[in-house]
Structure formats: structure tokens, C-alpha cells
Short mmCIF file of C-alpha atoms and ligand atoms in Angstrom, two decimals:
data_model
loop_
_atom_site.label_atom_id
_atom_site.label_comp_id
_atom_site.label_asym_id
_atom_site.label_seq_id
_atom_site.Cartn_x
_atom_site.Cartn_y
_atom_site.Cartn_z
CA MET Z 1 -0.07 0.02 -0.01
CA ASN Z 2 1.41 3.42 -1.23
CA ILE Z 3 1.06 6.46 1.20
CA ARG Z 4 -1.60 7.96 -1.09
CA GLN Z 5 -3.76 4.82 -0.60
CA LEU Z 6 -2.64 4.86 3.14
CA MET Z 7 -3.96 8.45 3.45
CA ALA Z 8 -7.21 7.81 1.59
CA GLY Z 9 -7.77 4.95 4.20
CA VAL Z 10 -6.97 7.21 6.97
CA ALA Z 11 -9.58 9.56 5.57
CA LEU Z 12 -12.33 7.18 5.20
CA ALA Z 13 -11.67 5.79 8.47
CA ALA Z 14 -12.21 8.90 10.13
CA PHE Z 15 -15.25 9.81 7.77
CA THR Z 16 -16.96 6.77 9.01
CA VAL Z 17 -16.34 6.56 12.23
CA GLY Z 18 -18.51 10.10 12.16
CA PRO Z 19 -16.56 13.14 12.48
CA ALA Z 20 -18.99 14.29 15.43
CA GLN Z 21 -17.37 12.09 17.76
CA ALA Z 22 -14.19 14.21 17.45
CA GLU Z 23 -16.02 17.62 18.24
CA ASP Z 24 -18.11 19.55 20.47
CA VAL Z 25 -20.90 21.55 20.45
CA GLU Z 26 -20.54 25.14 22.61
CA VAL Z 27 -24.33 25.73 23.34
CA LEU Z 28 -25.24 29.31 24.71
CA HIS Z 29 -28.69 29.22 26.20
CA TRP Z 30 -30.88 30.60 29.10
CA TRP Z 31 -32.34 27.37 30.17
CA THR Z 32 -31.34 27.64 33.95
CA SER Z 33 -34.17 27.10 36.19
CA GLY Z 34 -34.90 23.93 37.67
CA GLY Z 35 -37.21 22.86 34.80
CA GLU Z 36 -35.27 24.26 32.00
CA ALA Z 37 -32.32 22.45 33.26
CA ALA Z 38 -34.29 19.35 33.48
CA ALA Z 39 -35.34 19.22 29.72
CA LEU Z 40 -31.87 20.71 28.84
CA ASN Z 41 -30.38 17.39 30.42
CA VAL Z 42 -32.54 15.74 27.82
CA LEU Z 43 -30.64 17.44 24.99
CA LYS Z 44 -27.20 16.86 26.56
CA GLU Z 45 -27.32 12.94 27.14
CA ASP Z 46 -28.98 12.55 23.94
CA LEU Z 47 -26.34 14.33 22.16
CA GLN Z 48 -23.49 12.90 24.31
CA GLY Z 49 -25.04 9.27 23.71
CA GLN Z 50 -23.95 9.97 19.90
CA GLY Z 51 -20.68 11.08 20.88
CA ILE Z 52 -21.32 14.48 20.78
CA GLY Z 53 -19.75 16.59 23.61
CA TRP Z 54 -21.62 19.51 25.22
CA VAL Z 55 -19.79 22.61 25.98
CA ASP Z 56 -22.35 24.56 28.33
CA MET Z 57 -22.75 28.18 28.30
CA PRO Z 58 -25.62 29.23 30.11
CA VAL Z 59 -26.66 33.28 30.43
CA ALA Z 60 -29.23 33.39 32.86
CA GLY Z 61 -32.65 35.53 32.66
CA GLY Z 62 -35.92 34.52 31.38
CA GLY Z 63 -37.08 35.28 27.55
CA GLY Z 64 -33.17 35.59 26.98
CA GLU Z 65 -32.25 39.28 26.79
CA ALA Z 66 -28.94 38.88 28.78
CA ALA Z 67 -28.18 35.88 26.61
CA MET Z 68 -28.75 38.00 23.33
CA THR Z 69 -26.35 40.70 24.80
CA THR Z 70 -23.96 38.23 25.56
CA LEU Z 71 -24.00 36.62 22.26
CA ARG Z 72 -23.51 40.26 20.59
CA ALA Z 73 -20.44 40.69 22.58
CA ARG Z 74 -19.01 36.77 21.62
CA VAL Z 75 -19.75 37.61 17.65
CA THR Z 76 -18.09 41.23 18.00
CA ALA Z 77 -15.22 39.43 19.21
CA GLY Z 78 -15.43 36.84 16.77
CA ASP Z 79 -15.64 33.95 18.98
CA ALA Z 80 -19.13 32.89 18.22
CA PRO Z 81 -20.57 29.93 19.83
CA THR Z 82 -21.36 27.12 17.53
CA ALA Z 83 -25.01 26.65 18.37
CA VAL Z 84 -27.23 29.34 20.08
CA GLN Z 85 -30.86 29.15 21.69
CA MET Z 86 -32.92 32.18 19.50
CA LEU Z 87 -35.95 32.96 19.29
CA GLY Z 88 -37.92 34.52 16.01
CA PHE Z 89 -37.02 37.74 15.06
CA ASP Z 90 -33.40 37.44 16.43
CA ILE Z 91 -33.05 34.67 14.26
CA LYS Z 92 -33.71 36.76 11.26
CA ASP Z 93 -31.79 39.60 12.24
CA TRP Z 94 -28.66 37.39 12.64
CA ALA Z 95 -29.28 35.54 9.52
CA ALA Z 96 -29.25 39.06 7.59
CA GLU Z 97 -26.07 39.72 9.02
CA GLY Z 98 -24.77 36.72 6.97
CA VAL Z 99 -22.73 35.12 9.98
CA LEU Z 100 -24.95 31.63 10.27
CA GLY Z 101 -24.29 28.66 8.75
CA ASN Z 102 -26.43 26.19 6.55
CA LEU Z 103 -28.34 23.43 7.19
CA ASP Z 104 -29.77 22.56 3.91
CA ASP Z 105 -28.14 19.43 3.81
CA VAL Z 106 -29.33 17.62 7.09
CA ALA Z 107 -32.76 19.41 6.49
CA ALA Z 108 -33.45 17.81 2.92
CA LYS Z 109 -31.77 14.22 4.23
CA GLU Z 110 -34.24 14.30 7.32
CA GLY Z 111 -37.48 15.95 5.02
CA TRP Z 112 -37.81 18.95 7.91
CA ASP Z 113 -39.78 20.70 4.99
CA GLY Z 114 -42.51 18.36 5.24
CA VAL Z 115 -42.80 18.22 9.12
CA VAL Z 116 -42.13 21.38 10.70
CA PRO Z 117 -45.35 24.01 10.33
CA ALA Z 118 -44.72 27.16 8.08
CA ALA Z 119 -45.48 29.44 11.10
CA LEU Z 120 -41.91 27.96 12.28
CA GLN Z 121 -40.28 27.56 8.84
CA PHE Z 122 -40.74 31.74 8.64
CA PHE Z 123 -38.20 32.03 11.19
CA SER Z 124 -35.88 28.83 10.51
CA LYS Z 125 -34.97 29.71 7.08
CA HIS Z 126 -33.44 32.48 5.54
CA ASP Z 127 -33.60 33.38 1.63
CA GLY Z 128 -34.85 29.80 1.43
CA HIS Z 129 -32.00 27.82 3.28
CA TRP Z 130 -32.50 26.36 6.65
CA ILE Z 131 -30.36 28.25 9.22
CA ALA Z 132 -32.16 26.79 12.68
CA ALA Z 133 -33.46 23.73 14.10
CA PRO Z 134 -36.69 24.42 15.86
CA VAL Z 135 -36.72 22.45 19.26
CA ASN Z 136 -40.30 23.34 20.71
CA VAL Z 137 -43.31 25.29 20.53
CA HIS Z 138 -44.12 27.11 23.32
CA SER Z 139 -47.19 29.59 23.97
CA THR Z 140 -47.97 32.33 26.23
CA ASN Z 141 -51.65 32.76 26.99
CA TRP Z 142 -51.76 30.17 29.56
CA VAL Z 143 -52.80 30.63 33.21
CA TRP Z 144 -51.59 28.05 35.61
CA ILE Z 145 -53.58 27.80 38.85
CA SER Z 146 -53.24 26.15 42.32
CA LYS Z 147 -56.03 23.47 42.47
CA SER Z 148 -56.65 23.84 45.99
CA ALA Z 149 -56.24 27.57 45.58
CA LEU Z 150 -59.20 27.20 43.20
CA ASP Z 151 -61.25 24.83 45.07
CA ALA Z 152 -60.88 27.04 48.27
CA THR Z 153 -62.91 29.89 46.09
CA GLY Z 154 -65.77 27.56 45.49
CA MET Z 155 -65.69 28.23 41.89
CA ASP Z 156 -64.92 26.73 38.58
CA ALA Z 157 -61.70 27.82 36.33
CA PRO Z 158 -62.56 31.18 34.79
CA THR Z 159 -63.32 31.25 31.29
CA THR Z 160 -64.17 35.14 30.76
CA TRP Z 161 -62.32 38.11 31.90
CA ASP Z 162 -65.01 38.99 34.59
CA GLU Z 163 -64.90 35.43 35.81
CA LEU Z 164 -61.16 35.74 36.32
CA ILE Z 165 -61.75 38.81 38.07
CA ALA Z 166 -64.10 36.95 40.55
CA VAL Z 167 -61.78 34.26 41.46
CA LEU Z 168 -58.88 36.65 41.92
CA ASP Z 169 -60.86 38.63 44.52
CA ALA Z 170 -62.06 35.29 45.88
CA MET Z 171 -58.32 34.19 46.42
CA LYS Z 172 -57.58 37.82 47.65
CA ALA Z 173 -60.53 37.06 50.34
CA ASN Z 174 -59.09 33.54 51.19
CA GLY Z 175 -55.83 35.40 52.34
CA ILE Z 176 -53.28 34.30 49.64
CA THR Z 177 -51.61 36.38 46.92
CA PRO Z 178 -53.96 35.70 43.89
CA LEU Z 179 -51.31 36.38 41.23
CA ALA Z 180 -47.62 35.42 41.41
CA HIS Z 181 -45.77 37.79 39.26
CA GLY Z 182 -42.20 38.59 38.58
CA GLY Z 183 -41.72 42.48 37.99
CA GLN Z 184 -39.62 41.95 34.97
CA ALA Z 185 -40.24 43.59 31.64
CA TRP Z 186 -40.58 40.22 29.82
CA GLN Z 187 -42.97 38.75 32.51
CA ASP Z 188 -45.04 42.09 31.91
CA ALA Z 189 -44.82 42.04 28.16
CA THR Z 190 -45.68 38.32 28.45
CA ILE Z 191 -49.02 38.82 30.41
CA PHE Z 192 -49.66 41.70 28.10
CA ASP Z 193 -49.61 39.37 25.10
CA ALA Z 194 -52.64 37.51 26.68
CA VAL Z 195 -54.70 40.48 27.67
CA VAL Z 196 -54.16 41.98 24.00
CA LEU Z 197 -55.39 38.80 22.70
CA SER Z 198 -58.49 38.47 25.15
CA LEU Z 199 -59.72 41.90 23.51
CA GLY Z 200 -59.79 39.89 20.16
CA ASP Z 201 -57.58 38.54 17.49
CA ASP Z 202 -58.06 41.40 15.15
CA PHE Z 203 -56.90 43.28 17.41
CA TYR Z 204 -54.09 41.52 18.50
CA LYS Z 205 -52.96 41.13 14.99
CA ALA Z 206 -53.57 44.82 14.07
CA SER Z 207 -51.52 46.16 17.14
CA MET Z 208 -49.15 43.63 17.93
CA ILE Z 209 -48.13 42.28 14.54
CA ASP Z 210 -49.15 44.83 11.71
CA LEU Z 211 -48.34 47.80 14.14
CA ASP Z 212 -51.01 49.88 13.19
CA PRO Z 213 -51.10 53.06 14.91
CA ASP Z 214 -54.82 53.38 15.34
CA ALA Z 215 -55.04 49.57 17.10
CA LEU Z 216 -51.97 50.86 19.33
CA GLY Z 217 -53.21 54.03 20.61
CA GLY Z 218 -57.11 53.41 20.09
CA GLU Z 219 -59.60 52.70 22.93
CA LYS Z 220 -59.10 49.05 22.88
CA MET Z 221 -55.45 49.62 24.05
CA VAL Z 222 -56.78 51.94 26.60
CA GLU Z 223 -58.91 49.07 27.81
CA ALA Z 224 -55.65 46.53 27.62
CA PHE Z 225 -53.85 48.79 29.72
CA ASP Z 226 -56.93 49.02 32.29
CA ARG Z 227 -56.70 45.44 32.34
CA MET Z 228 -53.05 45.61 33.05
CA ALA Z 229 -53.52 47.80 36.13
CA LYS Z 230 -56.28 45.67 37.48
CA LEU Z 231 -54.08 42.50 37.20
CA ARG Z 232 -51.71 44.61 39.08
CA SER Z 233 -53.58 45.16 42.07
CA TYR Z 234 -53.63 41.30 42.81
CA VAL Z 235 -49.77 41.05 42.89
CA ASP Z 236 -48.01 41.21 46.11
CA ASP Z 237 -45.37 43.60 47.54
CA ASN Z 238 -42.60 41.97 46.60
CA PHE Z 239 -42.89 41.23 42.76
CA SER Z 240 -40.28 43.55 41.44
CA GLY Z 241 -37.39 42.01 39.79
CA ARG Z 242 -38.68 38.43 40.91
CA ASP Z 243 -37.68 35.59 38.48
CA TRP Z 244 -40.42 34.01 36.80
CA ASN Z 245 -39.69 30.51 38.38
CA LEU Z 246 -39.84 31.60 41.81
CA ALA Z 247 -43.27 32.98 40.83
CA SER Z 248 -44.27 29.40 39.86
CA ALA Z 249 -42.95 28.14 43.04
CA MET Z 250 -45.26 30.65 44.81
CA VAL Z 251 -48.33 28.78 43.13
CA ILE Z 252 -46.60 25.44 43.90
CA ASN Z 253 -46.23 25.95 47.23
CA GLY Z 254 -49.82 27.27 48.12
CA GLU Z 255 -48.54 31.00 48.78
CA ALA Z 256 -50.26 32.51 45.28
CA GLY Z 257 -53.13 31.68 43.34
CA MET Z 258 -52.31 31.33 39.87
CA GLN Z 259 -49.51 32.57 37.66
CA MET Z 260 -50.29 33.95 33.97
CA MET Z 261 -47.05 32.50 31.96
CA GLY Z 262 -45.81 30.50 29.08
CA ASP Z 263 -46.07 26.98 29.10
CA TRP Z 264 -42.36 26.77 30.53
CA ALA Z 265 -44.14 27.34 34.04
CA LYS Z 266 -45.16 23.78 33.49
CA GLY Z 267 -41.76 22.36 33.73
CA GLU Z 268 -41.36 23.98 37.15
CA PHE Z 269 -44.35 22.43 38.13
CA LEU Z 270 -43.58 18.95 36.69
CA ARG Z 271 -40.09 19.34 38.46
CA ALA Z 272 -42.12 19.46 41.92
CA ASP Z 273 -43.68 16.41 40.91
CA LYS Z 274 -47.02 18.44 40.72
CA VAL Z 275 -49.82 16.63 38.52
CA PRO Z 276 -51.98 18.51 35.96
CA GLY Z 277 -55.66 18.15 37.28
CA GLU Z 278 -54.79 17.40 41.03
CA ASP Z 279 -52.48 20.08 41.98
CA PHE Z 280 -52.43 22.44 39.53
CA VAL Z 281 -55.15 23.40 36.45
CA CYS Z 282 -53.90 24.92 32.90
CA ILE Z 283 -56.29 27.10 31.01
CA ARG Z 284 -55.95 29.32 28.23
CA PHE Z 285 -56.09 33.25 29.41
CA PRO Z 286 -59.84 33.67 29.69
CA GLY Z 287 -61.12 35.25 26.41
CA THR Z 288 -58.34 33.59 23.98
CA GLN Z 289 -59.57 29.93 24.18
CA GLY Z 290 -58.76 28.53 20.45
CA ALA Z 291 -56.20 31.27 20.16
CA VAL Z 292 -52.25 30.92 20.73
CA THR Z 293 -49.62 33.30 20.79
CA PHE Z 294 -46.13 31.30 20.00
CA ASN Z 295 -42.82 30.96 20.41
CA SER Z 296 -40.69 28.62 19.42
CA ASP Z 297 -36.90 27.95 20.73
CA GLN Z 298 -34.60 27.21 17.94
CA PHE Z 299 -31.27 26.38 17.64
CA VAL Z 300 -29.06 28.37 15.42
CA MET Z 301 -25.71 27.58 13.80
CA PHE Z 302 -23.14 30.00 13.31
CA ASP Z 303 -20.59 29.75 10.67
CA VAL Z 304 -18.16 28.64 12.39
CA ALA Z 305 -14.36 27.22 11.43
CA GLU Z 306 -14.59 24.37 13.08
CA GLY Z 307 -17.46 22.10 14.75
CA GLY Z 308 -19.52 22.17 11.47
CA ASP Z 309 -20.05 18.18 11.61
CA ALA Z 310 -21.24 18.49 15.14
CA GLN Z 311 -23.71 21.16 14.24
CA LYS Z 312 -25.03 19.09 12.02
CA ALA Z 313 -25.54 16.20 14.29
CA MET Z 314 -27.10 18.40 17.26
CA ALA Z 315 -29.58 19.92 14.41
CA ALA Z 316 -30.47 16.31 13.45
CA ALA Z 317 -30.80 15.22 17.28
CA VAL Z 318 -32.84 18.17 18.01
CA MET Z 319 -35.18 17.39 15.34
CA ASN Z 320 -35.57 13.38 16.10
CA PRO Z 321 -39.48 12.86 16.82
CA THR Z 322 -38.57 10.31 19.80
CA PHE Z 323 -36.29 13.07 21.09
CA GLN Z 324 -38.88 15.99 20.09
CA SER Z 325 -41.26 13.76 22.43
CA ALA Z 326 -38.68 13.01 25.28
CA PHE Z 327 -37.64 16.77 25.64
CA ASN Z 328 -40.72 18.75 25.32
CA VAL Z 329 -42.90 16.46 28.08
CA VAL Z 330 -40.06 17.99 30.23
CA LYS Z 331 -39.98 21.11 29.09
CA GLY Z 332 -43.59 22.03 28.97
CA SER Z 333 -43.67 22.90 25.43
CA VAL Z 334 -44.86 20.67 22.48
CA PRO Z 335 -43.06 19.40 19.44
CA ALA Z 336 -41.97 21.22 16.66
CA ARG Z 337 -42.80 18.76 14.12
CA THR Z 338 -46.15 17.59 13.33
CA ASP Z 339 -46.14 13.83 13.18
CA VAL Z 340 -45.00 13.50 16.84
CA PRO Z 341 -47.39 11.47 18.70
CA ASN Z 342 -48.93 12.76 21.92
CA SER Z 343 -49.13 9.52 23.92
CA ASP Z 344 -46.20 10.46 26.15
CA PHE Z 345 -47.84 13.91 27.13
CA ASP Z 346 -49.77 14.95 30.21
CA ALA Z 347 -53.06 16.49 29.80
CA CYS Z 348 -51.84 20.34 29.47
CA GLY Z 349 -49.02 19.06 26.66
CA LYS Z 350 -52.38 17.35 24.88
CA LYS Z 351 -53.89 20.30 25.16
CA GLY Z 352 -51.40 22.35 23.91
CA MET Z 353 -50.53 19.98 20.88
CA ALA Z 354 -54.11 20.06 20.05
CA ASP Z 355 -54.38 24.02 20.63
CA LEU Z 356 -51.45 24.51 18.43
CA ALA Z 357 -53.09 22.50 15.45
CA ASP Z 358 -56.57 24.09 15.67
CA ALA Z 359 -55.28 27.53 16.14
CA GLY Z 360 -52.66 27.04 12.75
CA SER Z 361 -55.88 25.53 10.85
CA ASN Z 362 -58.59 28.56 11.93
CA GLY Z 363 -56.05 31.35 11.37
CA ARG Z 364 -55.65 31.85 15.12
CA LEU Z 365 -52.21 31.40 15.63
CA PHE Z 366 -50.02 34.38 16.07
CA GLY Z 367 -46.37 35.30 17.11
CA SER Z 368 -45.88 36.22 20.68
CA MET Z 369 -45.12 39.85 20.74
CA ALA Z 370 -43.23 39.33 24.38
CA HIS Z 371 -40.96 36.33 23.30
CA GLY Z 372 -39.66 37.60 19.78
CA HIS Z 373 -42.00 36.32 17.45
CA SER Z 374 -44.27 39.36 16.23
CA VAL Z 375 -41.76 42.12 15.62
CA PRO Z 376 -37.91 42.33 15.60
CA ALA Z 377 -36.36 43.39 18.91
CA SER Z 378 -35.94 47.05 18.34
CA VAL Z 379 -39.73 47.47 18.17
CA LYS Z 380 -40.25 44.35 21.05
CA ASN Z 381 -38.07 46.76 23.54
CA ALA Z 382 -40.01 50.11 22.47
CA ILE Z 383 -43.29 47.93 23.85
CA TYR Z 384 -41.62 46.44 26.48
CA ASP Z 385 -40.90 49.89 27.57
CA VAL Z 386 -44.01 51.22 27.67
CA VAL Z 387 -45.84 48.38 29.37
CA THR Z 388 -43.66 48.10 32.29
CA ALA Z 389 -43.73 51.61 32.85
CA HIS Z 390 -47.40 51.39 32.58
CA PHE Z 391 -47.72 48.40 35.15
CA ASN Z 392 -45.27 50.31 37.69
CA GLY Z 393 -47.75 53.10 37.34
CA GLU Z 394 -45.63 55.80 35.48
CA TYR Z 395 -48.41 56.20 32.89
CA ASP Z 396 -52.20 55.91 33.29
CA SER Z 397 -53.70 53.71 30.47
CA ALA Z 398 -54.26 56.75 27.79
CA ALA Z 399 -51.29 57.82 28.22
CA ALA Z 400 -49.77 54.41 28.05
CA ALA Z 401 -51.20 53.73 24.59
CA GLU Z 402 -50.25 57.05 23.14
CA GLU Z 403 -46.83 56.32 24.37
CA LEU Z 404 -46.87 53.22 22.84
CA VAL Z 405 -47.94 54.67 19.35
CA ASN Z 406 -44.91 57.28 19.62
CA ALA Z 407 -42.66 54.18 21.03
CA VAL Z 408 -43.05 51.94 18.14
CA GLU Z 409 -42.77 54.75 15.71
CA ALA Z 410 -39.41 55.55 16.62
CA ALA Z 411 -38.36 52.50 16.96
CA GLN Z 412 -39.21 51.37 13.32
C1 GAL H 501 -38.66 31.92 26.23
C2 GAL H 501 -38.20 30.41 26.06
C3 GAL H 501 -38.66 29.85 27.04
C4 GAL H 501 -38.13 29.76 28.73
C5 GAL H 501 -38.76 31.16 28.50
C6 GAL H 501 -38.18 31.30 29.83
O1 GAL H 501 -38.66 32.95 25.93
O2 GAL H 501 -39.03 30.64 24.77
O3 GAL H 501 -37.82 28.11 26.55
O4 GAL H 501 -36.98 29.40 28.50
O5 GAL H 501 -38.02 32.09 28.01
O6 GAL H 501 -36.40 31.49 30.34
#
């Protein structure tokens, strides 16, 4: 055997062993709560089982704002991580900068075009090329209610705004904090998603997606802010700055009656061994039944000099149907592909999957403003500022609606 044949043999051996085994993925993410970390472990273990090493780059902070700031610094320093958890329009912004890798090969091989819903593909593709692998679909218009606190009111789970207020009042009368909330802009905005949607699909679309100034500054928006102010009256004095998972813990341990939060909150309940229907109740925010404000965590692969094969292996692993079930059962979200059976999901997960499919086929599926799926970050942050300032009493509702028009216009 001459040297050329020998080298060819070595190259072939390296290829068949699987290049991923020689590589790690460095993953930047914000999954640091108990429930999130449990879900992340499902991913880590899955990859490790395939010989892909995991270098952890956690940046705490729900909603991912802090993670995105860290990401910007890393990329500016010429040191992009191999894979990054990212939401909606942030993916589009990074793609436009031309710094992302291309997942077309793995997508074609695994048939992603046929199984990923169009609403997600809108964010996973840039100029027709796959640039991200969606791991889940979350939605923000959920309420997580303590079953014992609800039973103590003698009422049913609320289906309308008025019923919601009646339950919150009864919880207050029973001596608990009715609404567990953390005063952080993204959490205020998460409730705002649901409140705006509760005033109509058309209103949500016109204000949060189309950014129509008439909707942003009109009477319905004043009503939305009035509803926010009403909800504000049910939180405890220590809400400011509290992390979302600590608010979930208040419901879990009986200190508070309910939390209005995306379905990542369910991950906290499950982690505390709480059972849907027995210990807690999941409902759509009253007045939003049948509609869904969604966000999808996607793994975006940066164009890096080394680690490309591990990136592809990770993308394929993330999209594997068995993995999508195992991961989302723990995370509280639902699969990002349409062909995953619901058999392993609990009642809330089954409802989440059915709601997503129905909302999608009925034209009632909308990107979450709070979680980067309705408008780019610049506009999202402008909305955050107004919503939070109003929530903290800096504006009355009429002034907030007016300010919203100005802030959104200035941000575009
Ligand atoms: C969302 C993200 C979820 C969850 C949540 C709280 O933006 O999509 O996966 O992590 O933030 O951290």
C-alpha cells in the first residue's frame, strides 16, 4: 500500500467513524431554572449518547435578553458559539448579518420541509435556506392555577375576564396572593400578550403584528392597559425583579393562586412532582380560548471554522421525533414537528398540541410579541418599555396607549 492509499484509508476511516465524535458543541442558552435545566439534560444526554461533547454556556435571564447581549459580545469578538438558543425575529436579524451556517443538507436528508409547520419555517429559513433547528413550540396565553386555591374559592376555572376577576377577588379574600408575578419587563410583556389577545384576534394582529397606529393608540388599547392595571392590583408587594420560576414556586407551594405565564412554567410544576388536574389546572387566558400566541426555541448554528459536523449532528438530533417527544414532555412545550404522537404528554401537553393544530388551521395562530415572534427586537423593546412603565404606575392607561404609538414609531 503506497502512502496515498494509506492516507485515503485514514480519511475514509475518519469519515465513517463520524466526524461529530471528534467535536464538541458549545451551546449558548438561558435554560437555567429547575424545569429548564431538566429539559436541557435530556438534550445533553441525547447528544452525549451520540458522541457529541457539550460545552455549556448558560446566561441566566428568562426570555433570553441577557443571553442575546452576551451573544452580541461574543460575535463581535470573533468568537461565536457553535449553537445558540434563539427566538423568532432575532434569528432573522442574525441571518441578515450573514454570519449563520447552512443546514440545508441535514434538512433535506431528514425531510424537515414536510414536518415543520410553516409558521416556524418562517423563522428557521433565510432566503430559502435552513439556518435553525426548532426544538419546540411554547405559547404565552396560559394561566397556571393552584387546584387547592381554586377549590377554596368554590368557583370553576375562569373562562371570561369577569370570571377571572371574581376568582382573583375570592383568592384575595382567602388570604393568599392571588397573582404570582415577577416584575421584569419580559414577564409584564408576557401577560400583555394574553391581555391584548383577550380583546380579539383582530386587535392582537393589528396592534402587535401589523403595528397599526390606530390599534396601538385606540380605545381597545386603553382597555388593555386598564386590564393590566387591574391585574397589577393582585400581585404582592415584593414582585419587583422576581424571577419567573420563583413566581411559579409561589403557586406550587400554595402562597399564591395563579401565574400567567408561558408553558415553560409547567416544567417547574412537573419538576416539583405536581400533577395537572390534581395539583394544578392549566387554562388558556380567559377570552383567548382557541387562539395561540406562540414562540419557538430554535438552535441557530453560527458559521464557525471548526465544529460544522457536530452542528449538523446536533441539528439532526434536535429534530428527531423521539427526542422531540422526550424533551418537550419535560420542558412544558410541544413538538416543533407535526408528526410526533401525543401519547407521552400529560393533559396540559395534549391540550397544547391540539390547541396549536387548531389555531394553525383556523387562522388563530399568532407570533408572541413578548417572546420575539411578532416584531423585531427593536420594536419589541420599545413595547416592553411602555408596558412596564405603565405596570409600575408611571403612565395612566390613556397616556400609555399614546406613548405606545410614539415608541413603536420611533423604533421602526
Ligand atoms: C422563553 C423561552 C422558553 C423559556 C422562557 C423562560 O423565551 O422560549 O424556552 O426558557 O423564555 O426562560
